[in-house]
Short mmCIF file of C-alpha atoms and ligand atoms in Angstrom, two decimals:
data_model
loop_
_atom_site.label_atom_id
_atom_site.label_comp_id
_atom_site.label_asym_id
_atom_site.label_seq_id
_atom_site.Cartn_x
_atom_site.Cartn_y
_atom_site.Cartn_z
CA MET A 1 6.70 -2.17 -21.51
CA LEU A 2 3.39 -2.41 -19.72
CA GLY A 3 1.97 -0.56 -16.74
CA ALA A 4 -0.12 -1.91 -13.88
CA ILE A 5 -2.10 -0.48 -10.98
CA GLU A 6 -3.46 -2.40 -8.02
CA ALA A 7 -5.79 0.16 -6.50
CA GLY A 8 -6.63 -0.62 -2.88
CA GLY A 9 -8.44 1.18 -0.10
CA THR A 10 -5.20 2.02 1.72
CA LYS A 11 -2.59 2.09 -1.07
CA PHE A 12 -2.09 2.11 -4.81
CA VAL A 13 0.65 -0.21 -6.05
CA CYS A 14 1.95 0.95 -9.44
CA ALA A 15 4.39 -1.11 -11.51
CA VAL A 16 5.95 -1.36 -14.91
CA GLY A 17 7.02 -4.66 -16.41
CA ASN A 18 7.31 -6.72 -19.53
CA ASP A 19 5.05 -9.15 -21.38
CA ASN A 20 6.50 -12.10 -19.46
CA GLY A 21 5.26 -10.75 -16.15
CA GLU A 22 8.63 -9.51 -14.96
CA MET A 23 8.18 -6.36 -12.92
CA LEU A 24 10.97 -3.86 -13.43
CA GLU A 25 9.96 -1.08 -11.10
CA ARG A 26 7.20 -0.51 -8.60
CA ILE A 27 6.05 2.11 -6.11
CA GLN A 28 3.35 2.52 -3.49
CA ILE A 29 1.20 5.60 -3.14
CA PRO A 30 -1.23 6.12 -0.24
CA THR A 31 -4.92 6.16 -1.17
CA THR A 32 -6.23 9.49 0.05
CA ILE A 33 -8.52 11.39 -2.32
CA PRO A 34 -8.33 11.13 -6.14
CA GLU A 35 -7.05 14.73 -6.48
CA GLN A 36 -4.02 13.77 -4.42
CA THR A 37 -3.38 10.12 -5.30
CA ILE A 38 -4.00 10.14 -9.06
CA PRO A 39 -1.49 12.89 -10.04
CA MET A 40 1.26 10.89 -8.30
CA VAL A 41 0.19 7.73 -10.14
CA ILE A 42 0.24 9.57 -13.48
CA GLU A 43 3.64 11.07 -12.77
CA PHE A 44 5.09 7.60 -12.15
CA PHE A 45 3.82 6.22 -15.47
CA LYS A 46 4.85 9.34 -17.41
CA GLY A 47 8.41 8.52 -16.41
CA HIS A 48 8.22 5.22 -18.34
CA GLU A 49 7.42 4.27 -21.90
CA ILE A 50 4.39 2.04 -21.54
CA LYS A 51 2.14 0.93 -24.35
CA ALA A 52 -0.84 -0.20 -22.27
CA LEU A 53 -2.09 -0.05 -18.69
CA GLY A 54 -3.91 -2.71 -16.65
CA ILE A 55 -5.90 -1.74 -13.56
CA GLY A 56 -7.20 -4.01 -10.81
CA SER A 57 -9.29 -1.82 -8.51
CA PHE A 58 -11.34 -1.89 -5.34
CA GLY A 59 -14.98 -1.53 -6.25
CA PRO A 60 -17.75 -1.72 -6.97
CA LEU A 61 -16.88 -0.88 -10.57
CA ASP A 62 -18.89 -0.35 -13.71
CA LEU A 63 -17.48 -2.90 -16.17
CA ASN A 64 -20.36 -2.76 -18.63
CA GLU A 65 -18.89 -1.26 -21.79
CA LYS A 66 -22.28 -0.08 -22.99
CA SER A 67 -22.87 1.95 -19.86
CA ASP A 68 -22.35 5.73 -19.65
CA THR A 69 -20.32 5.20 -16.53
CA PHE A 70 -18.11 2.37 -17.85
CA GLY A 71 -14.70 2.45 -16.19
CA TYR A 72 -15.95 4.22 -13.06
CA ILE A 73 -15.60 3.26 -9.44
CA THR A 74 -19.29 3.47 -8.54
CA SER A 75 -20.95 3.28 -5.12
CA THR A 76 -17.96 2.96 -2.79
CA PRO A 77 -18.31 4.42 0.70
CA LYS A 78 -14.64 5.44 0.41
CA HIS A 79 -14.51 9.23 0.66
CA GLY A 80 -13.94 11.01 -2.65
CA TRP A 81 -13.89 7.89 -4.84
CA CYS A 82 -17.61 7.45 -5.46
CA ASN A 83 -18.26 7.92 -9.23
CA PHE A 84 -14.58 8.38 -10.03
CA PRO A 85 -13.99 7.91 -13.82
CA PHE A 86 -10.85 5.80 -13.44
CA VAL A 87 -10.39 4.54 -17.03
CA GLU A 88 -11.19 7.88 -18.65
CA THR A 89 -8.77 9.74 -16.35
CA MET A 90 -5.89 7.38 -17.09
CA LYS A 91 -6.57 7.24 -20.83
CA LYS A 92 -6.63 11.04 -21.07
CA ALA A 93 -3.44 11.44 -19.08
CA LEU A 94 -1.37 8.70 -20.74
CA ASN A 95 -3.02 8.31 -24.13
CA ILE A 96 -2.77 4.52 -24.15
CA PRO A 97 -5.32 1.67 -23.97
CA VAL A 98 -6.46 0.70 -20.48
CA ALA A 99 -7.77 -2.66 -19.21
CA PHE A 100 -9.96 -2.46 -16.13
CA ASP A 101 -11.17 -5.11 -13.71
CA THR A 102 -11.72 -5.72 -10.02
CA ASP A 103 -8.72 -6.19 -7.72
CA VAL A 104 -9.83 -9.76 -7.06
CA ASN A 105 -10.36 -10.65 -10.73
CA ALA A 106 -6.87 -9.28 -11.41
CA ALA A 107 -5.50 -11.42 -8.56
CA ALA A 108 -7.31 -14.49 -9.89
CA TRP A 109 -5.80 -13.73 -13.33
CA GLY A 110 -2.28 -13.46 -11.87
CA GLU A 111 -2.69 -16.74 -9.97
CA PHE A 112 -4.16 -18.43 -13.07
CA LEU A 113 -1.19 -17.41 -15.21
CA PHE A 114 1.72 -17.80 -12.80
CA GLY A 115 0.59 -18.93 -9.36
CA ALA A 116 -1.35 -21.57 -7.45
CA GLY A 117 -4.16 -21.62 -10.02
CA LYS A 118 -1.92 -22.20 -13.02
CA GLY A 119 -4.03 -23.31 -15.95
CA SER A 120 -7.09 -24.20 -13.86
CA ASN A 121 -10.49 -22.69 -13.30
CA CYS A 122 -9.69 -20.83 -10.14
CA LEU A 123 -11.25 -18.62 -7.54
CA TYR A 124 -9.34 -15.93 -5.62
CA ILE A 125 -10.88 -14.65 -2.39
CA THR A 126 -9.52 -11.90 -0.20
CA VAL A 127 -10.48 -11.62 3.46
CA GLY A 128 -9.24 -8.23 4.58
CA THR A 129 -10.86 -4.83 5.07
CA GLY A 130 -13.59 -6.22 2.85
CA ILE A 131 -14.32 -9.64 1.43
CA GLY A 132 -14.40 -10.14 -2.32
CA ALA A 133 -13.68 -12.84 -4.82
CA GLY A 134 -12.78 -13.05 -8.47
CA ALA A 135 -12.68 -16.06 -10.72
CA VAL A 136 -11.06 -17.25 -13.91
CA ILE A 137 -13.37 -19.69 -15.63
CA GLY A 138 -12.64 -21.10 -19.09
CA GLY A 139 -9.53 -18.93 -19.33
CA LYS A 140 -11.40 -15.66 -18.73
CA CYS A 141 -12.09 -13.45 -15.74
CA LEU A 142 -15.71 -13.87 -14.72
CA HIS A 143 -17.98 -11.00 -15.77
CA GLY A 144 -21.64 -10.64 -16.58
CA LEU A 145 -24.03 -7.93 -15.61
CA SER A 146 -20.87 -6.32 -14.25
CA HIS A 147 -18.65 -8.32 -11.90
CA PRO A 148 -19.30 -10.82 -9.12
CA GLU A 149 -19.66 -9.50 -5.55
CA MET A 150 -19.13 -12.75 -3.69
CA GLY A 151 -18.45 -11.07 -0.35
CA HIS A 152 -22.06 -9.98 0.06
CA ILE A 153 -23.81 -13.34 0.31
CA PHE A 154 -26.01 -14.42 3.22
CA LEU A 155 -25.16 -17.35 5.43
CA ARG A 156 -26.47 -19.38 8.35
CA ARG A 157 -25.62 -17.71 11.64
CA HIS A 158 -23.31 -19.34 14.12
CA PRO A 159 -25.66 -20.23 17.02
CA LEU A 160 -23.60 -18.16 19.48
CA ASP A 161 -23.19 -15.10 17.26
CA ARG A 162 -25.47 -12.16 18.04
CA PHE A 163 -23.26 -9.54 16.35
CA GLU A 164 -25.25 -7.29 14.02
CA GLY A 165 -22.55 -7.09 11.32
CA VAL A 166 -20.64 -4.19 9.76
CA CYS A 167 -21.62 -4.18 6.07
CA PRO A 168 -22.90 -0.65 5.32
CA TYR A 169 -25.41 -2.14 2.88
CA HIS A 170 -26.56 -5.48 4.39
CA LYS A 171 -25.17 -5.54 7.93
CA ASP A 172 -24.77 -9.32 8.34
CA CYS A 173 -23.67 -10.57 4.93
CA LEU A 174 -20.37 -12.51 4.75
CA GLU A 175 -18.33 -9.29 4.66
CA GLY A 176 -20.40 -7.91 7.55
CA LEU A 177 -19.66 -10.96 9.70
CA ALA A 178 -16.18 -12.11 8.72
CA SER A 179 -14.08 -9.19 7.37
CA GLY A 180 -11.18 -7.80 9.40
CA PRO A 181 -13.24 -4.80 10.64
CA SER A 182 -16.08 -7.14 11.72
CA ILE A 183 -13.65 -9.15 13.86
CA GLU A 184 -12.34 -5.95 15.41
CA LYS A 185 -15.80 -4.55 16.12
CA ARG A 186 -17.21 -7.83 17.48
CA TRP A 187 -14.36 -8.54 19.90
CA GLY A 188 -12.88 -5.08 20.44
CA ILE A 189 -9.43 -6.29 19.33
CA LYS A 190 -7.86 -6.38 15.90
CA GLY A 191 -7.59 -9.86 14.35
CA GLU A 192 -3.80 -9.67 14.30
CA ASN A 193 -3.83 -9.36 18.11
CA LEU A 194 -6.18 -12.24 18.90
CA LEU A 195 -4.78 -15.51 20.23
CA LYS A 196 -5.08 -18.64 18.10
CA ASP A 197 -7.51 -20.28 20.50
CA HIS A 198 -9.87 -17.27 20.63
CA GLN A 199 -13.50 -18.04 19.80
CA ALA A 200 -13.30 -15.46 16.99
CA TRP A 201 -11.62 -18.05 14.80
CA GLU A 202 -14.35 -20.64 15.25
CA LEU A 203 -16.86 -18.08 13.96
CA GLU A 204 -14.53 -17.05 11.15
CA VAL A 205 -14.22 -20.65 9.97
CA HIS A 206 -17.97 -21.19 10.32
CA TYR A 207 -18.67 -18.31 7.90
CA LEU A 208 -15.78 -18.73 5.46
CA ALA A 209 -16.34 -22.47 5.02
CA GLN A 210 -20.02 -21.94 4.25
CA ALA A 211 -19.14 -19.27 1.70
CA LEU A 212 -16.54 -21.49 0.04
CA LEU A 213 -19.03 -24.32 -0.21
CA GLN A 214 -21.49 -21.99 -1.97
CA TYR A 215 -18.80 -20.91 -4.41
CA ILE A 216 -17.82 -24.55 -5.04
CA LEU A 217 -21.45 -25.51 -5.67
CA ILE A 218 -22.08 -22.59 -8.03
CA LEU A 219 -18.79 -22.13 -9.90
CA SER A 220 -17.10 -25.51 -9.53
CA PRO A 221 -13.59 -24.05 -9.32
CA GLU A 222 -10.61 -26.41 -9.55
CA LYS A 223 -8.55 -24.32 -7.14
CA ILE A 224 -9.46 -21.86 -4.39
CA ILE A 225 -6.86 -19.31 -3.37
CA MET A 226 -7.34 -17.34 -0.16
CA GLY A 227 -5.46 -14.10 0.49
CA GLY A 228 -5.88 -10.88 2.48
CA GLY A 229 -4.79 -9.84 5.95
CA VAL A 230 -7.08 -12.15 7.91
CA MET A 231 -5.79 -15.22 6.07
CA LYS A 232 -2.33 -14.53 7.50
CA GLN A 233 -3.76 -16.57 10.38
CA SER A 234 -2.45 -19.76 8.82
CA HIS A 235 -4.15 -21.96 11.44
CA LEU A 236 -7.45 -21.08 9.73
CA PHE A 237 -6.60 -23.22 6.70
CA PRO A 238 -6.78 -26.69 8.31
CA SER A 239 -9.95 -25.67 10.18
CA ILE A 240 -11.54 -24.41 6.94
CA HIS A 241 -10.56 -27.66 5.19
CA ASN A 242 -12.26 -29.70 7.91
CA GLU A 243 -15.37 -27.54 7.96
CA VAL A 244 -15.80 -27.54 4.17
CA GLN A 245 -15.46 -31.34 4.25
CA ARG A 246 -18.00 -31.60 7.06
CA LEU A 247 -20.53 -29.25 5.43
CA SER A 248 -20.33 -30.97 2.06
CA GLU A 249 -21.74 -34.11 3.77
CA GLY A 250 -20.11 -36.35 1.19
CA PHE A 251 -22.35 -34.87 -1.52
CA LEU A 252 -19.44 -33.54 -3.55
CA LYS A 253 -16.33 -35.49 -4.43
CA LEU A 254 -13.75 -32.94 -3.29
CA PRO A 255 -10.05 -33.04 -4.12
CA LEU A 256 -7.48 -33.29 -1.32
CA LEU A 257 -8.45 -30.15 0.58
CA GLU A 258 -4.88 -29.17 1.54
CA GLU A 259 -4.17 -28.82 -2.18
CA TYR A 260 -7.57 -27.40 -3.10
CA ILE A 261 -7.95 -24.45 -0.72
CA VAL A 262 -4.55 -22.78 -0.60
CA THR A 263 -2.55 -19.60 -0.03
CA PRO A 264 -1.57 -17.42 -3.04
CA GLY A 265 1.31 -18.83 -5.08
CA LEU A 266 2.45 -15.26 -5.81
CA GLY A 267 2.33 -14.06 -2.21
CA ALA A 268 1.30 -10.40 -2.16
CA ASP A 269 1.89 -9.97 -5.92
CA SER A 270 -1.14 -11.76 -7.41
CA GLY A 271 -3.09 -8.53 -7.99
CA ILE A 272 -0.33 -6.37 -9.43
CA LEU A 273 0.96 -9.15 -11.69
CA GLY A 274 -2.55 -9.94 -12.83
CA ALA A 275 -3.13 -6.26 -13.63
CA LEU A 276 0.10 -6.18 -15.64
CA MET A 277 -1.04 -9.18 -17.65
CA LEU A 278 -4.46 -7.60 -18.25
CA ALA A 279 -2.52 -4.85 -20.03
CA LYS A 280 -0.75 -7.44 -22.16
CA ASP A 281 -4.05 -8.83 -23.41
CA ILE A 282 -5.07 -5.45 -24.79
CA ASP A 283 -2.12 -5.60 -27.17
CA PHE A 284 -3.26 -8.96 -28.45
CA GLY A 285 -6.75 -7.68 -29.04
CA ASN A 286 -8.24 -10.12 -26.51
CA VAL A 287 -9.74 -7.51 -24.27
CA PRO A 288 -12.16 -5.13 -25.95
CA ASN A 289 -11.24 -1.60 -25.05
P1 ADP B 301 -6.85 -4.44 2.50
O1 ADP B 301 -8.05 -5.32 2.59
O2 ADP B 301 -7.13 -3.03 2.96
O3 ADP B 301 -6.14 -4.51 1.22
P2 ADP B 301 -5.57 -6.34 4.27
O4 ADP B 301 -5.83 -7.47 3.34
O5 ADP B 301 -4.24 -6.31 4.96
O6 ADP B 301 -5.77 -4.94 3.59
O7 ADP B 301 -6.71 -6.38 5.37
C1 ADP B 301 -6.72 -5.56 6.48
C2 ADP B 301 -7.62 -6.20 7.54
O8 ADP B 301 -7.07 -7.47 7.89
C3 ADP B 301 -7.69 -5.40 8.83
O9 ADP B 301 -9.02 -5.43 9.30
C4 ADP B 301 -6.75 -6.13 9.78
O10 ADP B 301 -7.18 -6.04 11.13
C5 ADP B 301 -6.83 -7.56 9.28
N1 ADP B 301 -5.55 -8.25 9.47
C6 ADP B 301 -4.34 -7.86 8.98
N2 ADP B 301 -3.38 -8.72 9.37
C7 ADP B 301 -3.99 -9.68 10.09
C8 ADP B 301 -3.54 -10.86 10.78
N3 ADP B 301 -2.25 -11.22 10.78
N4 ADP B 301 -4.47 -11.60 11.40
C9 ADP B 301 -5.76 -11.24 11.42
N5 ADP B 301 -6.24 -10.16 10.82
C10 ADP B 301 -5.37 -9.38 10.17
ZN1 ZN B 302 -22.85 -6.70 2.29
#
């Protein structure tokens, strides 16, 4: 049996499952402070015989194995979680190997193995409380200096948009202009309560399509999977398809966009399933630990 954690800003999803990606039991624990959340997480896994644990976590994370702070959540503004030694804490408590990656890399991994990205170089982007993306390229989650932070790129402004942006670091990066909280702050209404013909969506498409085009130009993914709360607005998909097509100006030969930029094949389970499968790879010696 394997264990998996999808650690998010509002909840931790914990699951146990087998090597085939079948989840046998799962629970949700609210994300408060580590001293409260983590003991409940540990208690859940202590009740099961697991041989390895995979974690997909909100970040930023230190994924550089040579670093003193490897396995930490690093500079998050989320209260109590800054410099939290996630891997070390779980290893000490459970005494098993732990695989660690970003929530979005885990989701990309899940979609690559079982979902809409099956077998292809794929990108997974979430548009929710924050914006982040992970990628599986050449059969591996994309890493380097640490991990990609594709939500914090800079884009051309919509000519009618004077909003300063909500990113605590950059103000008007993609996350600052197009995340759920940015929609709420700009218009004074949560995205889920805005009508389909509200101007908010024109701006949303303007920013997301530009970002996708940058990712396509840089990473050349074969599939782009878009999840997160804001993407529940399914009318955004056809508009994004049209805008990506328009912005590419015929420079790139793009696949049929309806099949290229899609919703997650695994619904809300991409991240937790991906995390479970990260734990499987430890057993096979594929993930250095
Ligand atoms: P998280 O990013 O915390 O994991 P979500 O992906 O659900 O959680 O993102 C939450 C954000 O998405 C909030 O800002 C919320 O207002 C927005 N959101 C949630 N549902 C919708 C919806 N149906 N339409 C537009 N925005 C939504
Ligand atoms: Zn930013």
